[in-house]
């Protein structure tokens, strides 16, 4: 530590606020991106005033990221104890991960963490499954009055598919639950009070089960790793869900089985739907239209990396009259030109100036177009120039785009309409 007191002219309260802003700039507000910066410790070694200010600001020490291991047990436990002591009575945001096997169920850091569970607020555990049922962590059960956000991950979850853990079963304020690489229903939680699922790896049937259990859910993001789930799905009517993302993971197995999902699940108040996939692209079934027809509030529809028949896509858009944002980039449409022609059609009206048949309220469009469809796409933009606000065109033929078409696209651009070509 240097002897010169460079912070003496600044009030400690001001220094504390500066440090907190610095902390947010370095690690950000989200626990998922949390890293314990060396700079934070270095702040206490600049001068006496800075050290006093830093150690007098408990919120600086209330967010902690620790990867634990057997060989460094003593130093890691000491570090965790120091951080928690400096955090005072502040709610804790902690990310804890196990470095590598073998796992020690009596690791001292887990005991330290369990002793302050009444201050857990935003917690992420990436640990072997046995840690949730046979370690000092279980002492925290029933003493999590502040826990609102929970994320769990277990690299060895496949070995323990039939086990159930109740460590988090009593958490009266829990509203957000995230699970990666483990069966979410292995954890006994108060599903009925959840409002957010930031990310959850699950098969299709599992996501339907979660929707059935979580009646207050507003936002859900499911990563489907098994698309050939053959078990029967329950019929679910979920009136609270506003935002749903369904993503096929890179390592998904089996063929798409979205047909029954779309038949059995009704989300009447959904506002945003995203379906995206990695190769091989899943085929969107005809039941997509049936599913969308039961939604009266859909504003945002994104289908990425899928294959869909132009008739099914047209029929789906016919029943989503409220749509303002459509993203169908990287979608393989069976007859793209026929679809583009349908999008340009208007209903009969006086002087032939009726409303558009498909998505009459469309403001934002993202689309991938083949070379043969560029003329029809240009007409689409021209016809909807009065209502569209932003268009993103993807095409592998843009380098050789007809100068006449490029001029026409540039001509319709204005302060209210932007056209992005890529």
Tab-separated table of C-alpha atoms in Angstrom:
chain	number	residue	atom	x	y	z
A	1	UNK	CA	0.000	0.000	0.000
A	2	UNK	CA	1.355	3.447	-0.859
A	3	UNK	CA	1.682	6.010	1.939
A	4	UNK	CA	0.348	8.981	0.000
A	5	UNK	CA	-3.324	9.609	0.817
A	6	UNK	CA	-4.558	10.570	-2.662
A	7	UNK	CA	-8.242	10.228	-1.687
A	8	UNK	CA	-8.197	12.499	1.359
A	9	UNK	CA	-9.836	15.377	-0.492
A	10	UNK	CA	-12.854	13.280	-1.493
A	11	UNK	CA	-15.653	12.542	0.946
A	12	UNK	CA	-15.885	8.820	1.805
A	13	UNK	CA	-19.523	8.781	0.691
A	14	UNK	CA	-18.508	10.079	-2.741
A	15	UNK	CA	-15.694	7.537	-2.979
A	16	UNK	CA	-18.117	4.751	-2.138
A	17	UNK	CA	-20.457	5.783	-4.966
A	18	UNK	CA	-17.520	5.988	-7.370
A	19	UNK	CA	-16.429	2.479	-6.384
A	20	UNK	CA	-19.944	1.112	-6.896
A	21	UNK	CA	-20.137	2.654	-10.353
A	22	UNK	CA	-16.729	1.186	-11.108
A	23	UNK	CA	-17.946	-2.216	-9.955
A	24	UNK	CA	-20.970	-2.097	-12.266
A	25	UNK	CA	-18.792	-1.043	-15.193
A	26	UNK	CA	-16.335	-3.889	-14.617
A	27	UNK	CA	-18.647	-6.824	-13.907
A	28	UNK	CA	-22.038	-5.504	-14.999
A	29	UNK	CA	-25.362	-5.861	-13.195
A	30	UNK	CA	-26.063	-9.503	-14.124
A	31	UNK	CA	-24.942	-12.362	-11.944
A	32	UNK	CA	-24.440	-14.655	-14.945
A	33	UNK	CA	-21.550	-12.439	-16.081
A	34	UNK	CA	-20.162	-12.002	-12.597
A	35	UNK	CA	-16.397	-12.048	-12.201
A	36	UNK	CA	-14.529	-11.012	-9.083
A	37	UNK	CA	-12.076	-8.454	-10.450
A	38	UNK	CA	-8.603	-8.107	-9.045
A	39	UNK	CA	-9.149	-4.381	-9.417
A	40	UNK	CA	-11.661	-4.533	-6.579
A	41	UNK	CA	-9.030	-5.826	-4.176
A	42	UNK	CA	-6.477	-3.413	-5.569
A	43	UNK	CA	-8.733	-0.492	-4.621
A	44	UNK	CA	-7.952	-1.251	-0.985
A	45	UNK	CA	-4.198	-0.948	-1.667
A	46	UNK	CA	-4.100	2.525	-3.226
A	47	UNK	CA	-4.137	4.633	-0.092
A	48	UNK	CA	-5.613	4.803	3.410
A	49	UNK	CA	-8.712	6.792	2.405
A	50	UNK	CA	-9.539	4.446	-0.444
A	51	UNK	CA	-9.139	1.417	1.809
A	52	UNK	CA	-11.419	2.877	4.472
A	53	UNK	CA	-14.033	3.811	1.857
A	54	UNK	CA	-13.907	0.398	0.181
A	55	UNK	CA	-14.135	-1.555	3.424
A	56	UNK	CA	-17.006	0.701	4.533
A	57	UNK	CA	-19.058	-0.087	1.419
A	58	UNK	CA	-20.639	-3.497	2.019
A	59	UNK	CA	-22.389	-3.542	-1.368
A	60	UNK	CA	-18.975	-3.754	-3.034
A	61	UNK	CA	-18.448	-7.166	-1.495
A	62	UNK	CA	-21.962	-8.586	-1.838
A	63	UNK	CA	-21.359	-10.061	-5.319
A	64	UNK	CA	-18.945	-12.935	-5.494
A	65	UNK	CA	-17.767	-15.471	-8.063
A	66	UNK	CA	-15.841	-18.503	-6.813
A	67	UNK	CA	-14.658	-21.674	-8.537
A	68	UNK	CA	-13.802	-24.140	-5.789
A	69	UNK	CA	-11.474	-27.143	-5.829
A	70	UNK	CA	-10.102	-29.685	-3.395
A	71	UNK	CA	-6.493	-28.565	-3.741
A	72	UNK	CA	-7.241	-24.906	-2.931
A	73	UNK	CA	-9.862	-25.518	-0.254
A	74	UNK	CA	-8.159	-23.495	2.482
A	75	UNK	CA	-7.412	-20.337	0.483
A	76	UNK	CA	-10.812	-20.368	-1.268
A	77	UNK	CA	-12.674	-20.731	2.024
A	78	UNK	CA	-10.688	-17.878	3.553
A	79	UNK	CA	-11.454	-15.694	0.557
A	80	UNK	CA	-15.169	-16.506	0.741
A	81	UNK	CA	-15.258	-15.810	4.485
A	82	UNK	CA	-13.529	-12.445	4.003
A	83	UNK	CA	-15.898	-11.391	1.242
A	84	UNK	CA	-19.018	-12.350	3.189
A	85	UNK	CA	-17.788	-10.553	6.314
A	86	UNK	CA	-17.118	-7.384	4.334
A	87	UNK	CA	-20.593	-7.540	2.772
A	88	UNK	CA	-22.172	-6.791	6.172
A	89	UNK	CA	-25.923	-7.404	6.076
A	90	UNK	CA	-26.328	-6.867	2.311
A	91	UNK	CA	-28.252	-9.361	0.183
A	92	UNK	CA	-25.813	-11.706	-1.545
A	93	UNK	CA	-25.349	-12.447	-5.238
A	94	UNK	CA	-23.019	-15.406	-5.547
A	95	UNK	CA	-21.890	-17.711	-8.325
A	96	UNK	CA	-20.332	-20.939	-7.069
A	97	UNK	CA	-18.886	-23.629	-9.318
A	98	UNK	CA	-16.920	-26.825	-8.711
A	99	UNK	CA	-13.695	-26.902	-10.739
A	100	UNK	CA	-13.257	-30.625	-11.439
A	101	UNK	CA	-13.740	-34.091	-9.874
A	102	UNK	CA	-13.549	-35.564	-7.344
A	103	UNK	CA	-16.233	-33.715	-5.390
A	104	UNK	CA	-15.872	-33.388	-1.638
A	105	UNK	CA	-19.227	-33.224	0.133
A	106	UNK	CA	-17.540	-31.693	3.196
A	107	UNK	CA	-15.883	-28.802	1.413
A	108	UNK	CA	-15.588	-25.941	3.979
A	109	UNK	CA	-16.749	-23.199	1.595
A	110	UNK	CA	-20.149	-24.886	1.304
A	111	UNK	CA	-20.538	-24.735	5.085
A	112	UNK	CA	-19.608	-21.032	5.140
A	113	UNK	CA	-22.134	-20.341	2.421
A	114	UNK	CA	-24.930	-22.248	4.164
A	115	UNK	CA	-24.372	-20.222	7.347
A	116	UNK	CA	-25.390	-17.005	5.563
A	117	UNK	CA	-28.301	-18.401	3.533
A	118	UNK	CA	-30.683	-15.872	5.085
A	119	UNK	CA	-28.940	-13.284	2.875
A	120	UNK	CA	-28.995	-15.265	-0.379
A	121	UNK	CA	-30.772	-13.205	-3.030
A	122	UNK	CA	-29.364	-14.146	-6.446
A	123	UNK	CA	-27.568	-17.502	-6.451
A	124	UNK	CA	-25.980	-19.635	-9.153
A	125	UNK	CA	-24.735	-23.133	-8.294
A	126	UNK	CA	-22.825	-25.233	-10.807
A	127	UNK	CA	-22.087	-28.285	-8.713
A	128	UNK	CA	-22.330	-32.092	-8.855
A	129	UNK	CA	-25.878	-33.292	-8.142
A	130	UNK	CA	-24.923	-34.827	-4.795
A	131	UNK	CA	-23.986	-31.367	-3.510
A	132	UNK	CA	-27.687	-30.495	-3.417
A	133	UNK	CA	-28.551	-33.434	-1.177
A	134	UNK	CA	-25.443	-34.577	0.655
A	135	UNK	CA	-23.317	-31.585	1.607
A	136	UNK	CA	-23.305	-28.734	4.140
A	137	UNK	CA	-25.555	-26.796	1.748
A	138	UNK	CA	-28.605	-28.726	2.965
A	139	UNK	CA	-28.347	-26.819	6.260
A	140	UNK	CA	-29.696	-23.824	4.342
A	141	UNK	CA	-33.054	-25.517	3.728
A	142	UNK	CA	-35.872	-23.449	5.180
A	143	UNK	CA	-33.657	-20.401	5.716
A	144	UNK	CA	-33.782	-18.541	2.398
A	145	UNK	CA	-36.180	-15.647	3.081
A	146	UNK	CA	-34.563	-13.331	0.496
A	147	UNK	CA	-33.864	-15.753	-2.341
A	148	UNK	CA	-35.523	-14.379	-5.495
A	149	UNK	CA	-33.331	-15.698	-8.346
A	150	UNK	CA	-31.851	-19.185	-8.505
A	151	UNK	CA	-29.785	-20.923	-11.190
A	152	UNK	CA	-28.532	-24.512	-10.976
A	153	UNK	CA	-26.349	-26.653	-13.172
A	154	UNK	CA	-24.949	-30.144	-12.683
A	155	UNK	CA	-22.462	-31.685	-15.120
A	156	UNK	CA	-23.233	-35.185	-13.830
A	157	UNK	CA	-27.043	-34.875	-13.772
A	158	UNK	CA	-27.498	-37.775	-16.222
A	159	UNK	CA	-26.431	-40.210	-13.467
A	160	UNK	CA	-29.172	-39.112	-11.084
A	161	UNK	CA	-32.342	-38.803	-13.154
A	162	UNK	CA	-34.548	-40.431	-10.495
A	163	UNK	CA	-33.427	-38.354	-7.514
A	164	UNK	CA	-35.283	-35.378	-6.080
A	165	UNK	CA	-33.806	-32.556	-3.996
A	166	UNK	CA	-35.768	-30.383	-1.553
A	167	UNK	CA	-33.034	-27.953	-0.505
A	168	UNK	CA	-34.854	-25.052	-2.227
A	169	UNK	CA	-38.407	-26.159	-1.401
A	170	UNK	CA	-38.949	-23.330	1.097
A	171	UNK	CA	-38.059	-20.019	-0.577
A	172	UNK	CA	-41.087	-17.715	-0.286
A	173	UNK	CA	-39.716	-14.963	-2.563
A	174	UNK	CA	-38.305	-17.140	-5.356
A	175	UNK	CA	-39.618	-15.871	-8.713
A	176	UNK	CA	-36.836	-16.802	-11.163
A	177	UNK	CA	-35.438	-20.297	-11.722
A	178	UNK	CA	-32.840	-21.390	-14.262
A	179	UNK	CA	-31.506	-24.910	-14.830
A	180	UNK	CA	-28.810	-25.994	-17.255
A	181	UNK	CA	-27.745	-29.598	-17.937
A	182	UNK	CA	-30.073	-31.037	-15.335
A	183	UNK	CA	-33.727	-31.976	-15.027
A	184	UNK	CA	-35.466	-28.931	-13.526
A	185	UNK	CA	-38.178	-31.013	-11.886
A	186	UNK	CA	-35.490	-32.830	-9.891
A	187	UNK	CA	-35.625	-29.767	-7.637
A	188	UNK	CA	-38.590	-29.278	-5.361
A	189	UNK	CA	-39.392	-25.594	-5.606
A	190	UNK	CA	-42.544	-23.494	-5.378
A	191	UNK	CA	-43.266	-23.622	-9.097
A	192	UNK	CA	-46.548	-21.798	-8.720
A	193	UNK	CA	-44.835	-18.541	-7.708
A	194	UNK	CA	-42.289	-18.374	-10.556
A	195	UNK	CA	-42.574	-15.488	-13.016
A	196	UNK	CA	-39.352	-15.915	-15.033
A	197	UNK	CA	-37.329	-18.779	-16.479
A	198	UNK	CA	-34.228	-17.123	-18.019
A	199	UNK	CA	-32.931	-20.446	-19.416
A	200	UNK	CA	-33.884	-24.078	-18.982
A	201	UNK	CA	-32.513	-27.144	-20.800
A	202	UNK	CA	-35.307	-29.672	-21.037
A	203	UNK	CA	-37.063	-31.946	-23.493
A	204	UNK	CA	-40.308	-30.814	-25.118
A	205	UNK	CA	-42.491	-32.757	-22.705
A	206	UNK	CA	-40.565	-31.307	-19.779
A	207	UNK	CA	-41.223	-27.755	-20.950
A	208	UNK	CA	-44.955	-28.503	-21.182
A	209	UNK	CA	-44.828	-29.899	-17.639
A	210	UNK	CA	-43.065	-26.762	-16.388
A	211	UNK	CA	-45.726	-24.560	-17.997
A	212	UNK	CA	-48.395	-26.640	-16.300
A	213	UNK	CA	-46.707	-26.237	-12.891
A	214	UNK	CA	-45.887	-22.520	-13.232
A	215	UNK	CA	-49.230	-20.758	-13.596
A	216	UNK	CA	-47.817	-17.254	-12.883
A	217	UNK	CA	-44.981	-17.473	-15.392
A	218	UNK	CA	-44.522	-14.326	-17.544
A	219	UNK	CA	-41.368	-15.185	-19.467
A	220	UNK	CA	-39.757	-18.520	-20.365
A	221	UNK	CA	-36.734	-19.539	-22.414
A	222	UNK	CA	-36.513	-23.282	-23.126
A	223	UNK	CA	-33.552	-25.059	-24.734
A	224	UNK	CA	-34.797	-28.352	-26.154
A	225	UNK	CA	-32.152	-31.079	-26.248
A	226	UNK	CA	-34.495	-33.963	-27.140
A	227	UNK	CA	-36.954	-33.341	-29.965
A	228	UNK	CA	-38.229	-36.920	-30.269
A	229	UNK	CA	-39.901	-37.094	-26.856
A	230	UNK	CA	-42.784	-39.549	-27.375
A	231	UNK	CA	-44.588	-39.281	-24.032
A	232	UNK	CA	-48.122	-37.827	-24.124
A	233	UNK	CA	-48.307	-34.125	-23.348
A	234	UNK	CA	-50.897	-32.710	-20.945
A	235	UNK	CA	-53.344	-30.094	-22.202
A	236	UNK	CA	-52.226	-26.729	-20.801
A	237	UNK	CA	-54.016	-23.372	-20.791
A	238	UNK	CA	-51.571	-20.716	-19.573
A	239	UNK	CA	-52.976	-17.198	-19.409
A	240	UNK	CA	-50.012	-15.420	-17.765
A	241	UNK	CA	-47.187	-16.129	-20.215
A	242	UNK	CA	-46.188	-13.085	-22.287
A	243	UNK	CA	-42.830	-14.111	-23.777
A	244	UNK	CA	-41.799	-17.591	-24.925
A	245	UNK	CA	-38.523	-18.673	-26.541
A	246	UNK	CA	-38.085	-22.231	-27.827
A	247	UNK	CA	-34.560	-23.005	-28.933
A	248	UNK	CA	-33.203	-26.231	-30.345
A	249	UNK	CA	-29.709	-26.781	-28.967
A	250	UNK	CA	-26.711	-27.632	-31.109
A	251	UNK	CA	-26.672	-31.130	-29.593
A	252	UNK	CA	-30.411	-31.837	-29.898
A	253	UNK	CA	-31.307	-35.437	-30.674
A	254	UNK	CA	-34.222	-36.863	-32.601
A	255	UNK	CA	-36.596	-35.286	-35.081
A	256	UNK	CA	-38.892	-32.409	-34.299
A	257	UNK	CA	-42.054	-33.248	-32.368
A	258	UNK	CA	-43.516	-29.753	-32.118
A	259	UNK	CA	-46.867	-30.872	-33.541
A	260	UNK	CA	-48.298	-32.136	-30.243
A	261	UNK	CA	-46.791	-29.196	-28.379
A	262	UNK	CA	-48.690	-26.751	-30.584
A	263	UNK	CA	-51.889	-28.798	-30.283
A	264	UNK	CA	-51.905	-29.183	-26.508
A	265	UNK	CA	-50.649	-25.801	-25.271
A	266	UNK	CA	-52.754	-22.635	-25.390
A	267	UNK	CA	-51.180	-19.261	-24.577
A	268	UNK	CA	-53.955	-16.706	-25.241
A	269	UNK	CA	-52.047	-13.642	-23.965
A	270	UNK	CA	-48.647	-14.359	-25.502
A	271	UNK	CA	-46.964	-11.242	-26.926
A	272	UNK	CA	-43.622	-12.577	-28.171
A	273	UNK	CA	-42.748	-16.003	-29.622
A	274	UNK	CA	-39.259	-17.056	-30.735
A	275	UNK	CA	-38.482	-20.449	-32.268
A	276	UNK	CA	-34.880	-20.976	-33.368
A	277	UNK	CA	-32.828	-24.006	-34.290
A	278	UNK	CA	-29.429	-25.318	-35.356
A	279	UNK	CA	-29.017	-27.676	-38.336
A	280	UNK	CA	-30.659	-29.963	-39.162
A	281	UNK	CA	-33.542	-27.487	-39.230
A	282	UNK	CA	-36.842	-28.699	-37.785
A	283	UNK	CA	-39.935	-28.756	-39.972
A	284	UNK	CA	-42.678	-26.509	-38.650
A	285	UNK	CA	-45.922	-28.542	-38.559
A	286	UNK	CA	-49.355	-27.433	-39.746
A	287	UNK	CA	-50.426	-27.245	-36.089
A	288	UNK	CA	-48.377	-24.025	-35.820
A	289	UNK	CA	-51.320	-22.234	-37.437
A	290	UNK	CA	-53.731	-23.767	-34.914
A	291	UNK	CA	-51.452	-22.726	-32.059
A	292	UNK	CA	-51.145	-19.134	-33.295
A	293	UNK	CA	-54.877	-18.837	-33.946
A	294	UNK	CA	-55.506	-19.211	-30.198
A	295	UNK	CA	-53.350	-16.133	-29.453
A	296	UNK	CA	-54.998	-12.715	-29.720
A	297	UNK	CA	-52.150	-10.479	-28.547
A	298	UNK	CA	-49.047	-11.660	-30.472
A	299	UNK	CA	-46.819	-8.731	-31.396
A	300	UNK	CA	-43.439	-10.360	-32.108
A	301	UNK	CA	-42.875	-13.607	-34.044
A	302	UNK	CA	-39.398	-14.941	-34.788
A	303	UNK	CA	-38.762	-18.212	-36.644
A	304	UNK	CA	-35.032	-18.754	-37.153
A	305	UNK	CA	-33.330	-21.741	-38.763
A	306	UNK	CA	-36.574	-23.597	-39.500
A	307	UNK	CA	-38.146	-25.212	-42.555
A	308	UNK	CA	-41.748	-24.293	-43.304
A	309	UNK	CA	-44.224	-24.734	-46.136
A	310	UNK	CA	-45.222	-21.416	-47.710
A	311	UNK	CA	-48.925	-22.264	-47.277
A	312	UNK	CA	-48.475	-22.982	-43.559
A	313	UNK	CA	-46.505	-19.767	-43.102
A	314	UNK	CA	-49.141	-17.733	-44.966
A	315	UNK	CA	-51.972	-19.295	-42.986
A	316	UNK	CA	-50.089	-18.670	-39.738
A	317	UNK	CA	-49.711	-14.990	-40.591
A	318	UNK	CA	-53.365	-14.728	-41.551
A	319	UNK	CA	-54.351	-15.513	-37.954
A	320	UNK	CA	-51.766	-13.182	-36.358
A	321	UNK	CA	-53.347	-9.885	-37.391
A	322	UNK	CA	-51.831	-8.063	-34.380
A	323	UNK	CA	-48.225	-8.810	-35.447
A	324	UNK	CA	-45.872	-5.814	-35.803
A	325	UNK	CA	-42.481	-7.580	-35.740
A	326	UNK	CA	-41.712	-10.594	-37.980
A	327	UNK	CA	-38.265	-12.215	-38.171
A	328	UNK	CA	-37.933	-15.119	-40.633
A	329	UNK	CA	-34.227	-14.867	-41.406
A	330	UNK	CA	-32.512	-18.206	-42.094
A	331	UNK	CA	-35.914	-19.832	-42.672
A	332	UNK	CA	-36.221	-22.215	-45.609
A	333	UNK	CA	-39.641	-21.503	-47.166
A	334	UNK	CA	-40.836	-24.176	-49.599
A	335	UNK	CA	-42.052	-21.678	-52.232
A	336	UNK	CA	-40.651	-18.339	-51.205
A	337	UNK	CA	-41.889	-16.420	-54.243
A	338	UNK	CA	-45.457	-17.563	-53.647
A	339	UNK	CA	-45.167	-16.420	-50.049
A	340	UNK	CA	-43.810	-12.981	-51.039
A	341	UNK	CA	-46.694	-12.561	-53.462
A	342	UNK	CA	-49.156	-13.378	-50.676
A	343	UNK	CA	-47.553	-10.784	-48.400
A	344	UNK	CA	-48.143	-8.149	-51.095
A	345	UNK	CA	-51.834	-8.984	-51.517
A	346	UNK	CA	-54.477	-6.549	-50.291
A	347	UNK	CA	-58.121	-7.057	-49.478
A	348	UNK	CA	-60.718	-5.607	-51.823
A	349	UNK	CA	-61.502	-1.999	-51.030
A	350	UNK	CA	-62.718	1.185	-52.659
A	351	UNK	CA	-60.324	1.895	-55.490
A	352	UNK	CA	-58.475	-1.328	-54.657
A	353	UNK	CA	-56.866	0.244	-51.588
A	354	UNK	CA	-57.802	-2.331	-48.955
A	355	UNK	CA	-55.641	-3.539	-46.080
A	356	UNK	CA	-52.891	-6.075	-46.574
A	357	UNK	CA	-54.127	-9.648	-46.199
A	358	UNK	CA	-51.101	-10.727	-44.155
A	359	UNK	CA	-49.756	-8.855	-41.108
A	360	UNK	CA	-51.430	-5.484	-41.849
A	361	UNK	CA	-49.706	-3.842	-38.841
A	362	UNK	CA	-46.183	-4.989	-39.749
A	363	UNK	CA	-43.483	-2.468	-38.808
A	364	UNK	CA	-40.278	-4.515	-38.530
A	365	UNK	CA	-39.315	-7.327	-40.920
A	366	UNK	CA	-36.275	-9.585	-41.062
A	367	UNK	CA	-36.113	-12.044	-43.950
A	368	UNK	CA	-33.702	-14.167	-45.970
A	369	UNK	CA	-34.442	-13.993	-49.709
A	370	UNK	CA	-33.050	-16.032	-52.592
A	371	UNK	CA	-31.914	-14.359	-55.795
A	372	UNK	CA	-35.190	-15.197	-57.555
A	373	UNK	CA	-37.188	-13.432	-54.863
A	374	UNK	CA	-35.323	-10.116	-54.746
A	375	UNK	CA	-37.697	-8.425	-57.203
A	376	UNK	CA	-40.756	-9.478	-55.163
A	377	UNK	CA	-39.030	-8.421	-51.954
A	378	UNK	CA	-38.351	-4.970	-53.401
A	379	UNK	CA	-42.024	-4.659	-54.334
A	380	UNK	CA	-42.966	-5.662	-50.789
A	381	UNK	CA	-40.840	-2.863	-49.323
A	382	UNK	CA	-42.213	-0.341	-51.796
A	383	UNK	CA	-45.833	-1.319	-51.137
A	384	UNK	CA	-45.427	-1.140	-47.360
A	385	UNK	CA	-43.156	1.913	-47.225
A	386	UNK	CA	-45.886	3.854	-45.414
A	387	UNK	CA	-46.104	1.416	-42.470
A	388	UNK	CA	-42.745	-0.373	-42.297
A	389	UNK	CA	-40.100	1.134	-40.004
A	390	UNK	CA	-37.192	-1.272	-40.404
A	391	UNK	CA	-36.331	-4.069	-42.849
A	392	UNK	CA	-33.344	-6.429	-42.579
A	393	UNK	CA	-32.672	-8.386	-45.774
A	394	UNK	CA	-30.281	-11.346	-45.835
A	395	UNK	CA	-29.253	-12.778	-49.203
A	396	UNK	CA	-26.160	-14.450	-50.609
A	397	UNK	CA	-26.722	-12.540	-53.864
A	398	UNK	CA	-26.459	-8.979	-52.573
A	399	UNK	CA	-22.986	-8.450	-54.039
A	400	UNK	CA	-24.485	-8.949	-57.478
A	401	UNK	CA	-27.785	-7.201	-56.760
A	402	UNK	CA	-29.278	-5.546	-59.813
A	403	UNK	CA	-28.372	-1.822	-59.561
A	404	UNK	CA	-31.969	-0.978	-60.471
A	405	UNK	CA	-33.283	-2.960	-57.484
A	406	UNK	CA	-30.686	-1.414	-55.183
A	407	UNK	CA	-31.726	2.068	-56.349
A	408	UNK	CA	-35.371	1.253	-55.664
A	409	UNK	CA	-34.556	0.046	-52.141
A	410	UNK	CA	-32.472	3.130	-51.433
A	411	UNK	CA	-35.256	5.353	-52.758
A	412	UNK	CA	-37.842	4.113	-50.244
A	413	UNK	CA	-35.534	4.698	-47.304
A	414	UNK	CA	-36.480	7.702	-45.226
A	415	UNK	CA	-36.451	8.994	-41.690
A	416	UNK	CA	-39.226	6.517	-40.847
A	417	UNK	CA	-37.956	3.469	-42.816
A	418	UNK	CA	-34.486	1.925	-42.697
A	419	UNK	CA	-33.376	-0.933	-44.956
A	420	UNK	CA	-30.406	-3.052	-43.854
A	421	UNK	CA	-28.809	-5.368	-46.414
A	422	UNK	CA	-26.466	-8.188	-45.346
